[in-house]
Coordinates of C-alpha atoms in Angstrom, one line a residue:
V906 CA -6.2 -8.0 21.2
V907 CA -5.3 -5.1 19.0
V908 CA -4.5 -5.3 15.2
D909 CA -2.6 -2.5 13.3
A910 CA -1.9 -3.0 9.6
S911 CA -0.1 -0.7 7.2
M912 CA 0.2 -0.8 3.4
H913 CA 1.9 1.7 1.1
T914 CA -1.4 3.2 -0.2
G915 CA -1.1 6.8 0.8
S916 CA -1.7 10.1 -0.9
I917 CA 1.9 10.1 -2.3
Y918 CA 0.4 7.9 -5.0
E919 CA -2.4 10.2 -6.1
G920 CA -1.0 13.4 -7.4
R921 CA -2.1 17.0 -6.9
S922 CA -4.9 16.8 -9.5
Q923 CA -6.6 14.0 -7.6
A924 CA -5.9 15.2 -4.1
G925 CA -8.1 13.3 -1.6
L926 CA -8.3 10.2 -3.7
A927 CA -6.4 7.9 -1.3
N928 CA -8.2 9.2 1.7
F929 CA -11.6 8.8 -0.1
T930 CA -10.7 5.3 -1.1
A931 CA -9.8 4.3 2.4
S932 CA -13.0 5.8 3.8
M933 CA -15.0 3.6 1.4
L934 CA -13.5 0.3 2.3
M935 CA -16.0 -0.6 5.0
R936 CA -19.0 0.6 3.0
G937 CA -19.6 -2.7 1.3
T938 CA -17.8 -5.7 -0.2
N939 CA -18.5 -8.5 -2.6
N940 CA -19.6 -10.6 0.4
S941 CA -21.3 -8.1 2.8
N942 CA -23.1 -4.8 2.6
F943 CA -22.5 -1.9 4.9
E944 CA -25.1 -3.0 7.6
Q945 CA -23.7 -6.6 7.6
I946 CA -20.1 -5.5 8.1
H947 CA -20.9 -3.3 11.0
E948 CA -23.4 -5.7 12.6
R949 CA -20.7 -8.4 12.6
I950 CA -18.2 -6.2 14.3
E951 CA -20.5 -4.5 16.8
S952 CA -22.2 -7.7 17.8
V953 CA -19.1 -8.9 19.5
G954 CA -18.1 -5.4 20.9
A955 CA -15.2 -5.1 18.4
R956 CA -13.9 -2.1 16.5
L957 CA -12.5 -1.9 12.9
D958 CA -11.5 1.2 11.1
S959 CA -9.7 2.0 7.8
A960 CA -7.6 5.2 7.3
C961 CA -5.0 6.7 5.1
G962 CA -2.0 9.1 5.5
V963 CA 0.6 10.5 3.2
H964 CA 2.7 7.3 2.8
T965 CA 0.6 4.5 4.2
G966 CA -3.0 3.4 4.6
G967 CA -4.5 0.4 6.3
F968 CA -6.8 -0.8 9.0
S969 CA -6.8 -1.0 12.8
G970 CA -9.0 -2.9 15.1
K971 CA -9.7 -4.2 18.6
A972 CA -11.5 -7.3 19.8
L973 CA -11.6 -9.9 22.5
A974 CA -8.9 -12.5 21.8
E975 CA -11.5 -15.2 20.9
D976 CA -12.8 -12.9 18.2
L977 CA -9.5 -12.3 16.5
D978 CA -10.5 -14.7 13.7
L979 CA -13.7 -12.7 13.0
L980 CA -11.8 -9.4 13.1
L981 CA -9.2 -10.5 10.6
A982 CA -11.7 -12.1 8.4
T983 CA -13.7 -8.9 8.2
A984 CA -10.6 -6.8 7.8
A985 CA -9.4 -9.0 4.9
D986 CA -12.8 -8.7 3.2
V987 CA -12.9 -4.9 3.3
V988 CA -9.4 -4.3 2.1
R989 CA -9.5 -7.0 -0.6
N990 CA -13.0 -6.9 -1.9
P991 CA -14.6 -3.4 -1.6
T992 CA -17.4 -2.6 -4.0
F993 CA -17.6 1.2 -3.5
P994 CA -21.4 1.4 -3.6
T995 CA -22.5 4.6 -5.4
D996 CA -24.9 5.9 -2.6
H997 CA -22.1 5.7 -0.1
V998 CA -19.6 7.4 -2.4
E999 CA -21.9 10.4 -2.5
R1000 CA -22.5 10.2 1.2
I1001 CA -18.7 10.3 1.9
R1002 CA -18.2 13.0 -0.7
G1003 CA -20.8 15.2 1.1
E1004 CA -19.2 14.5 4.5
T1005 CA -15.7 15.3 3.1
L1006 CA -16.9 18.6 1.5
T1007 CA -18.5 19.6 4.8
G1008 CA -15.2 19.0 6.5
L1009 CA -13.3 21.0 3.9
A1010 CA -15.8 23.9 4.4
M1011 CA -15.2 23.8 8.1
R1012 CA -11.5 23.7 7.5
A1013 CA -11.7 26.9 5.4
H1014 CA -13.0 28.7 8.5
N1015 CA -10.5 27.2 11.0
T1016 CA -7.5 29.5 11.5
R1017 CA -5.3 26.8 12.9
A1018 CA -6.1 24.3 10.1
M1019 CA -5.6 26.9 7.4
A1020 CA -2.3 28.2 8.7
S1021 CA -1.0 24.6 8.8
L1022 CA -2.3 23.8 5.3
T1023 CA -0.8 27.0 3.9
F1024 CA 2.5 26.3 5.6
Y1025 CA 2.9 22.9 3.9
E1026 CA 1.9 24.3 0.5
A1027 CA 4.5 27.1 0.8
L1028 CA 7.3 24.9 2.2
F1029 CA 7.0 22.0 -0.3
G1030 CA 5.2 23.5 -3.2
D1031 CA 1.9 22.5 -4.8
N1032 CA 3.3 19.5 -6.8
H1033 CA 5.3 17.9 -4.0
P1034 CA 3.3 15.0 -2.3
Y1035 CA 3.9 16.7 1.0
G1036 CA 2.7 20.1 -0.3
Y1037 CA -1.0 19.4 -0.9
S1038 CA -3.7 18.2 1.5
N1039 CA -4.4 14.5 1.6
D1040 CA -8.0 15.4 2.5
G1041 CA -8.1 17.1 -0.9
Y1042 CA -9.8 20.4 -1.9
P1043 CA -13.4 21.1 -2.9
D1044 CA -12.7 21.0 -6.6
T1045 CA -10.6 17.7 -6.5
V1046 CA -13.0 15.9 -4.2
M1047 CA -16.0 16.9 -6.4
A1048 CA -14.2 15.5 -9.5
L1049 CA -13.3 12.1 -8.0
T1050 CA -15.4 9.2 -9.3
R1051 CA -16.2 5.7 -8.2
K1052 CA -14.0 4.5 -11.1
D1053 CA -11.1 6.5 -9.8
M1054 CA -11.4 4.7 -6.4
K1055 CA -11.7 1.3 -7.9
Q1056 CA -8.6 1.8 -10.1
F1057 CA -6.6 3.2 -7.1
H1058 CA -7.6 0.2 -5.0
S1059 CA -6.8 -2.3 -7.7
K1060 CA -3.4 -0.8 -8.3
H1061 CA -2.2 0.1 -4.8
Y1062 CA -3.8 -2.3 -2.3
G1063 CA -1.8 -5.5 -1.9
P1064 CA 0.4 -7.5 0.4
Q1065 CA 3.8 -6.1 -0.8
E1066 CA 5.6 -4.6 2.2
M1067 CA 2.4 -4.9 4.2
V1068 CA 3.0 -4.8 8.0
I1069 CA 0.5 -6.4 10.4
V1070 CA 1.1 -6.0 14.1
I1071 CA -1.0 -8.0 16.6
V1072 CA -0.7 -7.4 20.3
G1073 CA -2.7 -9.0 23.1
S1074 CA -3.7 -12.3 24.6
V1075 CA -2.9 -14.5 21.7
S1076 CA 0.0 -16.8 20.9
T1077 CA 2.5 -16.0 18.1
R1078 CA 1.6 -19.3 16.5
T1079 CA -2.2 -18.5 16.5
A1080 CA -1.6 -14.9 15.2
I1081 CA 0.6 -16.1 12.3
R1082 CA -1.9 -18.9 11.4
L1083 CA -4.8 -16.4 11.3
V1084 CA -3.0 -13.9 9.2
D1085 CA -1.9 -16.6 6.8
K1086 CA -5.5 -17.9 6.7
H1087 CA -7.0 -14.5 5.7
F1088 CA -4.1 -12.8 3.8
G1089 CA -1.8 -15.6 2.8
D1090 CA -3.3 -16.1 -0.7
W1091 CA -3.5 -12.4 -1.5
S1092 CA -1.5 -11.1 -4.4
N1093 CA -1.5 -8.0 -6.6
K1094 CA 0.8 -8.0 -9.6
Q1095 CA -0.1 -4.4 -10.4
Q1096 CA 1.1 -3.1 -7.0
P1097 CA 4.1 -0.8 -7.7
H1098 CA 7.3 -0.6 -5.7
R1099 CA 7.5 2.1 -3.1
P1100 CA 8.4 5.4 -4.9
S1101 CA 11.4 7.5 -4.1
I1102 CA 10.5 10.7 -2.2
P1103 CA 11.0 13.9 -4.3
T1104 CA 13.6 16.1 -3.0
A1105 CA 12.5 19.3 -1.3
R1106 CA 13.6 22.7 -2.7
P1107 CA 15.8 24.6 -0.3
I1108 CA 14.6 27.7 1.5
S1109 CA 16.7 30.4 -0.2
A1110 CA 14.9 33.3 1.5
S1111 CA 12.1 33.8 4.0
Q1112 CA 8.6 33.8 2.6
S1113 CA 5.2 34.4 4.1
R1114 CA 1.6 33.7 3.2
Q1115 CA -1.5 35.1 4.8
V1116 CA -5.0 33.7 4.8
R1117 CA -7.8 36.1 5.6
I1118 CA -10.8 34.7 7.4
P1119 CA -13.3 37.4 8.2
G1120 CA -15.0 37.4 11.6
K1121 CA -12.2 35.6 13.5
T1122 CA -10.8 37.0 16.8
Q1123 CA -7.5 35.0 16.7
T1124 CA -4.6 34.7 14.3
D1125 CA -2.8 31.4 14.1
I1126 CA 0.9 31.3 13.2
V1127 CA 2.9 28.4 11.7
L1128 CA 6.5 29.3 11.3
G1129 CA 8.9 26.6 10.3
F1130 CA 11.6 24.8 8.4
F1131 CA 12.4 21.5 6.9
G1132 CA 12.8 18.9 9.6
P1133 CA 14.7 15.6 9.8
R1134 CA 14.1 12.3 8.0
R1135 CA 13.3 9.5 10.4
S1136 CA 16.5 7.8 9.2
D1137 CA 18.7 10.8 10.0
P1138 CA 21.5 10.0 12.4
D1139 CA 20.7 13.1 14.5
F1140 CA 16.9 12.5 14.7
Q1141 CA 17.0 11.9 18.4
A1142 CA 19.1 15.1 18.9
V1143 CA 16.4 17.0 17.0
R1144 CA 13.8 15.4 19.1
V1145 CA 15.5 16.6 22.3
A1146 CA 16.1 20.1 20.9
N1147 CA 12.5 20.4 20.0
N1148 CA 11.5 19.3 23.4
I1149 CA 13.5 22.1 24.9
L1150 CA 12.2 24.6 22.4
G1151 CA 8.5 24.0 22.7
V1152 CA 7.4 20.9 24.5
F1153 CA 8.7 20.3 28.0
G1154 CA 6.6 21.6 30.9
M1155 CA 4.3 24.3 29.6
Y1156 CA 5.6 24.2 26.1
G1157 CA 9.3 24.7 26.7
R1158 CA 11.1 28.0 25.9
L1159 CA 8.3 29.2 23.6
G1160 CA 5.7 28.7 26.3
K1161 CA 7.8 30.4 28.9
R1162 CA 8.7 33.4 26.9
V1163 CA 6.0 33.9 24.2
R1164 CA 3.0 32.9 26.3
K1165 CA 3.9 33.3 30.0
K1166 CA 6.4 36.1 30.2
Q1167 CA 5.3 38.3 27.4
G1168 CA 1.6 37.3 27.2
L1169 CA 1.7 37.3 23.4
A1170 CA -0.1 34.0 22.7
Y1171 CA -3.0 31.8 23.9
Y1172 CA -0.7 28.9 23.1
S1173 CA 2.7 28.5 21.6
F1174 CA 4.6 25.2 21.1
S1175 CA 6.8 23.5 18.6
H1176 CA 6.7 20.2 16.7
A1177 CA 9.4 18.3 14.8
D1178 CA 8.5 15.2 12.8
G1179 CA 10.3 12.9 10.4
S1180 CA 9.1 10.2 8.0
F1181 CA 10.4 8.5 4.9
G1182 CA 11.1 11.9 3.4
P1183 CA 12.1 15.3 4.8
G1184 CA 10.0 16.3 7.8
T1185 CA 9.1 19.6 9.2
W1186 CA 10.1 21.6 12.3
R1187 CA 7.2 24.0 13.1
L1188 CA 6.6 26.7 15.7
I1189 CA 2.9 27.2 16.3
A1190 CA 1.0 29.9 18.1
G1191 CA -2.4 31.4 18.4
V1192 CA -2.3 35.1 19.1
N1193 CA -4.2 38.3 19.3
P1194 CA -4.2 39.7 15.7
E1195 CA -2.6 42.9 17.0
K1196 CA 0.4 41.0 18.5
V1197 CA 1.3 38.9 15.5
D1198 CA 4.5 40.7 14.5
T1199 CA 5.8 40.9 18.1
A1200 CA 5.1 37.1 18.6
I1201 CA 6.9 36.3 15.3
T1202 CA 9.9 38.3 16.4
T1203 CA 10.1 36.6 19.7
M1204 CA 9.7 33.1 18.2
L1205 CA 12.5 33.8 15.7
A1206 CA 14.7 35.0 18.6
E1207 CA 14.2 31.6 20.3
V1208 CA 15.0 29.8 17.0
K1209 CA 18.3 31.7 16.8
R1210 CA 19.2 31.1 20.4
L1211 CA 18.6 27.3 20.0
A1212 CA 20.7 27.1 16.8
T1213 CA 23.6 29.2 18.0
S1214 CA 23.9 28.7 21.8
L1215 CA 24.3 25.8 24.1
V1216 CA 21.3 24.7 26.0
T1217 CA 21.7 24.7 29.8
P1218 CA 22.7 21.5 31.6
T1219 CA 19.4 21.5 33.4
E1220 CA 17.4 21.8 30.2
L1221 CA 19.2 18.9 28.6
A1222 CA 18.9 16.7 31.7
D1223 CA 15.2 17.5 32.1
S1224 CA 14.4 16.8 28.5
K1225 CA 16.4 13.5 28.5
S1226 CA 14.4 12.3 31.6
F1227 CA 11.2 13.4 30.0
I1228 CA 11.7 11.5 26.8
I1229 CA 13.0 8.4 28.4
G1230 CA 10.2 8.5 31.0
L1231 CA 7.6 8.5 28.2
L1232 CA 8.7 5.1 27.0
P1233 CA 6.9 3.0 29.6
L1234 CA 3.8 5.2 29.4
Q1235 CA 3.6 4.6 25.6
L1236 CA 3.8 0.9 26.2
E1237 CA 1.1 0.6 28.9
T1238 CA -1.7 -0.3 26.4
N1239 CA -2.0 -2.7 23.5
E1240 CA -2.6 0.2 21.2
G1241 CA 0.6 1.9 22.4
V1242 CA 2.7 -1.3 21.9
A1243 CA 1.1 -1.9 18.4
G1244 CA 1.7 1.7 17.3
T1245 CA 5.4 1.5 18.5
L1246 CA 6.0 -1.8 16.7
T1247 CA 4.5 -0.5 13.5
M1248 CA 6.7 2.5 13.6
I1249 CA 9.8 0.4 14.3
E1250 CA 9.0 -2.0 11.4
L1251 CA 8.0 0.7 8.8
H1252 CA 11.2 2.6 9.4
G1253 CA 13.5 -0.4 9.8
L1254 CA 14.7 0.7 13.2
G1255 CA 15.4 -2.9 14.4
L1256 CA 13.6 -4.9 17.1
D1257 CA 16.2 -3.8 19.7
Y1258 CA 15.3 -0.1 19.1
L1259 CA 13.6 0.3 22.5
H1260 CA 16.6 -1.2 24.3
R1261 CA 19.0 1.1 22.5
L1262 CA 17.0 4.3 22.8
P1263 CA 17.7 5.3 26.4
E1264 CA 21.4 4.9 25.9
Q1265 CA 21.2 6.9 22.7
I1266 CA 19.3 9.7 24.4
N1267 CA 21.6 9.8 27.4
A1268 CA 24.7 10.0 25.2
L1269 CA 23.6 13.3 23.6
T1270 CA 25.6 16.4 24.6
R1271 CA 24.8 20.1 24.6
A1272 CA 26.9 20.5 21.5
D1273 CA 24.9 17.7 19.8
I1274 CA 21.7 19.7 20.4
R1275 CA 23.2 22.9 19.1
S1276 CA 24.5 21.1 16.0
A1277 CA 21.2 19.4 15.2
A1278 CA 19.3 22.7 15.6
G1279 CA 21.9 24.6 13.7
R1280 CA 21.7 22.2 10.7
L1281 CA 17.9 22.8 10.3
L1282 CA 17.1 26.1 11.8
D1283 CA 18.0 29.5 10.3
S1284 CA 16.2 32.5 11.7
D1285 CA 16.8 34.4 8.4
K1286 CA 15.4 31.7 6.1
Y1287 CA 12.0 30.3 7.1
V1288 CA 8.4 29.8 5.9
L1289 CA 5.6 31.7 7.7
A1290 CA 1.9 31.1 7.3
T1291 CA -0.7 33.0 9.2
A1292 CA -4.5 32.7 9.2
G1293 CA -6.8 35.2 10.8
P1294 CA -9.0 38.3 10.4
E1295 CA -8.3 41.3 8.3

């Protein structure tokens, strides 16, 4: 049986000056509680071959776990204890701080990671919750205290709008009974309502930022735009358009032209995402530093072609089949089912979403794809971030 639980405890609640606080707090949940220390928590889980993790993103944080069906009670009991009663032991705070700072030092020397981070900072701005790293920065992570984590937990962790998905060999009646047993009496009057997402400033002109990392032999490029919200009516059209641009086969049009035909990149693909707020639509490539300008020019040409011209009937048909064909693969495992149900519930897509999706995809036309791409992509107005050697 798999458990996937989400609460609105993400980095959107921390602010730029405390970047990394939500993630740090989530990392500390399993380090000790009022009832069990670190060793006891992990011994209880590992003794039955189970798994339990806590994590945090921009909007939500929570826990996920996996166990034999007969151990679901133990799994939920342990999960409830760690999210409701963490003690944030001082020695583990410093241990996690050290691990986090090591990770940030490694990030500073990773061209792909730094290009991505710089892109988000440039696109959204430093003070937008999407514009700073939820892993934090060395100065902010160093400044975070145990008190900060306790206060963040006390204010933001609670049952309001909490989603718990359970998938596996367990009856609905049993699952509900166990959730009620371990979470039913939980309350937090401090827990705020979900905040509105700050609007994103429009891209009025192209802008670029470069990160110099000496000693590297590759330059990573992230070139992009604002993407759709998950609730946008044309979200699926954007998804198909992105599949054509840089996913299908060996990375779609980008892979065919930038990588295979012109040999400009070690890899080149695109990614469109959408959440509660404005998403991003990114073109990503790793290239020889001497070929950066040529690769960017080629990528922009593909952006313009997608936004202004109809895709071919074959491209559209192949992408539709690819996306619809992924559905059963995503639902082959308990984890896949749990992740899909969590996404459906968080975004209010309706429990008939999977039944409606194939028809929705198949109804898309070539004009729909061009319209969706044209709404978001402008080859004259974009944000570009590169990271590589001098």
